[in-house]
């Protein structure tokens, strides 16, 4: 199963997608327009900028325009080396996923571990670089273990 965790809209009709496996793929949505002519509507920059991840398996612009993340995963260009925040995005995604599985709000977890909710939000979005100590603290608040694997 391919799991998308972050979408970055780029110039024209191109976007980058972060995947849970640690890869980032660049994809031009118009490459699918021969098969799906309705995607030509995304030449409208205003419409294109409305793109967002729907769950972890689709990129959606409106009710008529969407694409499965498998298309950019398998047919996109690997641009992983252009990004240095991949680990932070993956850690944040995993924390959020575990928190939601426990039906905890950000505020509840933040209070439980003694940090500001806004700091937890930044971590979950991949916009912060939490220390290993902080990751262990968060994991403890989620009743989880931290496993670090270097391959």
Tab-separated table of C-alpha atoms in Angstrom:
chain	number	residue	atom	x	y	z
A	1	UNK	CA	0.000	0.000	0.000
A	2	UNK	CA	1.305	3.433	-0.969
A	3	UNK	CA	0.858	6.062	1.746
A	4	UNK	CA	1.218	9.764	0.922
A	5	UNK	CA	1.928	12.008	3.891
A	6	UNK	CA	2.571	15.485	2.473
A	7	UNK	CA	1.799	17.367	-0.732
A	8	UNK	CA	3.832	20.302	-2.038
A	9	UNK	CA	2.300	22.165	-4.986
A	10	UNK	CA	4.987	23.459	-7.344
A	11	UNK	CA	5.100	25.593	-10.490
A	12	UNK	CA	2.685	24.988	-13.349
A	13	UNK	CA	0.852	21.705	-12.800
A	14	UNK	CA	3.652	19.927	-10.970
A	15	UNK	CA	3.626	18.726	-7.386
A	16	UNK	CA	5.853	16.774	-5.022
A	17	UNK	CA	4.466	14.066	-2.758
A	18	UNK	CA	6.182	12.756	0.358
A	19	UNK	CA	5.573	9.066	0.998
A	20	UNK	CA	5.763	7.101	4.219
A	21	UNK	CA	8.589	4.982	2.806
A	22	UNK	CA	10.811	8.102	2.870
A	23	UNK	CA	10.667	8.928	-0.826
A	24	UNK	CA	9.516	12.146	-2.476
A	25	UNK	CA	8.222	11.995	-6.041
A	26	UNK	CA	7.628	14.865	-8.480
A	27	UNK	CA	4.731	14.542	-10.881
A	28	UNK	CA	3.078	16.695	-13.525
A	29	UNK	CA	-0.668	16.043	-13.370
A	30	UNK	CA	-1.033	16.895	-17.057
A	31	UNK	CA	0.866	13.706	-17.906
A	32	UNK	CA	-2.471	11.968	-17.242
A	33	UNK	CA	-4.535	14.345	-19.398
A	34	UNK	CA	-4.546	12.056	-22.466
A	35	UNK	CA	-6.279	9.430	-20.353
A	36	UNK	CA	-8.304	11.929	-18.267
A	37	UNK	CA	-8.940	15.106	-20.322
A	38	UNK	CA	-10.814	16.734	-17.418
A	39	UNK	CA	-7.412	17.215	-15.730
A	40	UNK	CA	-6.644	19.948	-18.282
A	41	UNK	CA	-8.770	22.203	-16.060
A	42	UNK	CA	-5.811	22.206	-13.647
A	43	UNK	CA	-3.956	24.545	-16.001
A	44	UNK	CA	-5.981	27.153	-14.094
A	45	UNK	CA	-3.444	28.038	-11.385
A	46	UNK	CA	-6.127	29.114	-8.921
A	47	UNK	CA	-7.810	25.718	-9.214
A	48	UNK	CA	-4.501	23.830	-9.130
A	49	UNK	CA	-3.549	25.516	-5.833
A	50	UNK	CA	-6.661	24.029	-4.216
A	51	UNK	CA	-5.092	20.566	-4.398
A	52	UNK	CA	-4.772	18.697	-1.105
A	53	UNK	CA	-4.295	15.184	0.208
A	54	UNK	CA	-7.504	13.328	0.904
A	55	UNK	CA	-6.550	10.757	3.469
A	56	UNK	CA	-3.342	9.030	2.457
A	57	UNK	CA	-4.327	7.730	-0.922
A	58	UNK	CA	-5.612	10.564	-3.131
A	59	UNK	CA	-4.893	14.111	-4.200
A	60	UNK	CA	-8.107	16.073	-4.674
A	61	UNK	CA	-8.902	19.436	-6.247
A	62	UNK	CA	-12.693	19.281	-6.310
A	63	UNK	CA	-15.521	16.744	-6.680
A	64	UNK	CA	-14.564	16.001	-10.291
A	65	UNK	CA	-10.772	16.208	-10.156
A	66	UNK	CA	-8.626	13.794	-8.207
A	67	UNK	CA	-5.785	11.344	-8.690
A	68	UNK	CA	-4.687	8.266	-6.802
A	69	UNK	CA	-1.247	8.728	-5.194
A	70	UNK	CA	-0.065	5.551	-6.880
A	71	UNK	CA	0.303	7.501	-10.136
A	72	UNK	CA	2.971	9.882	-8.812
A	73	UNK	CA	4.530	7.113	-6.713
A	74	UNK	CA	5.137	4.768	-9.633
A	75	UNK	CA	5.428	7.251	-12.509
A	76	UNK	CA	6.876	10.321	-10.789
A	77	UNK	CA	10.489	11.441	-10.734
A	78	UNK	CA	12.319	10.712	-7.493
A	79	UNK	CA	13.399	14.037	-5.941
A	80	UNK	CA	14.047	12.745	-2.434
A	81	UNK	CA	17.545	14.252	-2.415
A	82	UNK	CA	16.061	17.762	-2.771
A	83	UNK	CA	14.464	17.566	0.684
A	84	UNK	CA	16.104	17.490	4.085
A	85	UNK	CA	12.934	17.356	6.218
A	86	UNK	CA	11.733	13.870	5.275
A	87	UNK	CA	12.505	12.329	8.671
A	88	UNK	CA	10.627	15.125	10.453
A	89	UNK	CA	7.595	14.681	8.194
A	90	UNK	CA	7.540	10.908	8.757
A	91	UNK	CA	7.940	11.234	12.539
A	92	UNK	CA	5.195	13.867	12.655
A	93	UNK	CA	2.874	11.715	10.570
A	94	UNK	CA	3.440	8.679	12.795
A	95	UNK	CA	2.836	10.723	15.962
A	96	UNK	CA	-0.393	12.152	14.576
A	97	UNK	CA	-1.552	8.724	13.414
A	98	UNK	CA	-0.945	7.195	16.875
A	99	UNK	CA	-2.607	10.147	18.621
A	100	UNK	CA	-5.705	9.868	16.421
A	101	UNK	CA	-5.831	6.093	16.961
A	102	UNK	CA	-6.097	6.844	20.703
A	103	UNK	CA	-8.773	9.508	20.093
A	104	UNK	CA	-6.597	12.139	21.749
A	105	UNK	CA	-6.692	15.783	20.719
A	106	UNK	CA	-3.434	17.662	20.277
A	107	UNK	CA	-4.329	19.643	23.373
A	108	UNK	CA	-4.869	16.463	25.435
A	109	UNK	CA	-1.538	14.954	24.408
A	110	UNK	CA	0.320	18.240	24.852
A	111	UNK	CA	-1.047	18.619	28.379
A	112	UNK	CA	-0.173	15.012	29.173
A	113	UNK	CA	3.476	15.460	28.186
A	114	UNK	CA	3.892	19.089	29.277
A	115	UNK	CA	4.408	20.946	26.009
A	116	UNK	CA	2.456	23.643	24.175
A	117	UNK	CA	-0.207	22.428	21.767
A	118	UNK	CA	1.305	24.676	19.079
A	119	UNK	CA	4.662	22.900	19.451
A	120	UNK	CA	2.977	19.511	19.057
A	121	UNK	CA	1.172	20.824	15.971
A	122	UNK	CA	4.488	21.870	14.398
A	123	UNK	CA	5.955	18.430	15.122
A	124	UNK	CA	2.964	16.631	13.596
A	125	UNK	CA	3.137	18.771	10.447
A	126	UNK	CA	6.850	18.037	10.054
A	127	UNK	CA	7.668	21.723	10.564
A	128	UNK	CA	9.794	21.137	13.663
A	129	UNK	CA	12.919	19.130	14.354
A	130	UNK	CA	12.137	17.368	17.639
A	131	UNK	CA	14.995	15.970	19.682
A	132	UNK	CA	15.181	12.237	20.308
A	133	UNK	CA	14.369	13.054	23.930
A	134	UNK	CA	11.162	14.842	22.820
A	135	UNK	CA	10.200	11.949	20.556
A	136	UNK	CA	10.583	9.556	23.490
A	137	UNK	CA	8.484	11.886	25.654
A	138	UNK	CA	5.712	11.994	23.074
A	139	UNK	CA	5.850	8.220	22.580
A	140	UNK	CA	5.547	7.734	26.322
A	141	UNK	CA	2.467	9.974	26.337
A	142	UNK	CA	1.005	7.734	23.634
A	143	UNK	CA	1.982	4.563	25.547
A	144	UNK	CA	4.205	3.578	22.627
A	145	UNK	CA	7.852	2.634	22.166
A	146	UNK	CA	10.363	4.353	19.919
A	147	UNK	CA	12.307	2.120	17.554
A	148	UNK	CA	15.215	3.591	15.647
A	149	UNK	CA	16.572	1.620	12.715
A	150	UNK	CA	19.465	2.630	10.506
A	151	UNK	CA	19.669	0.559	7.348
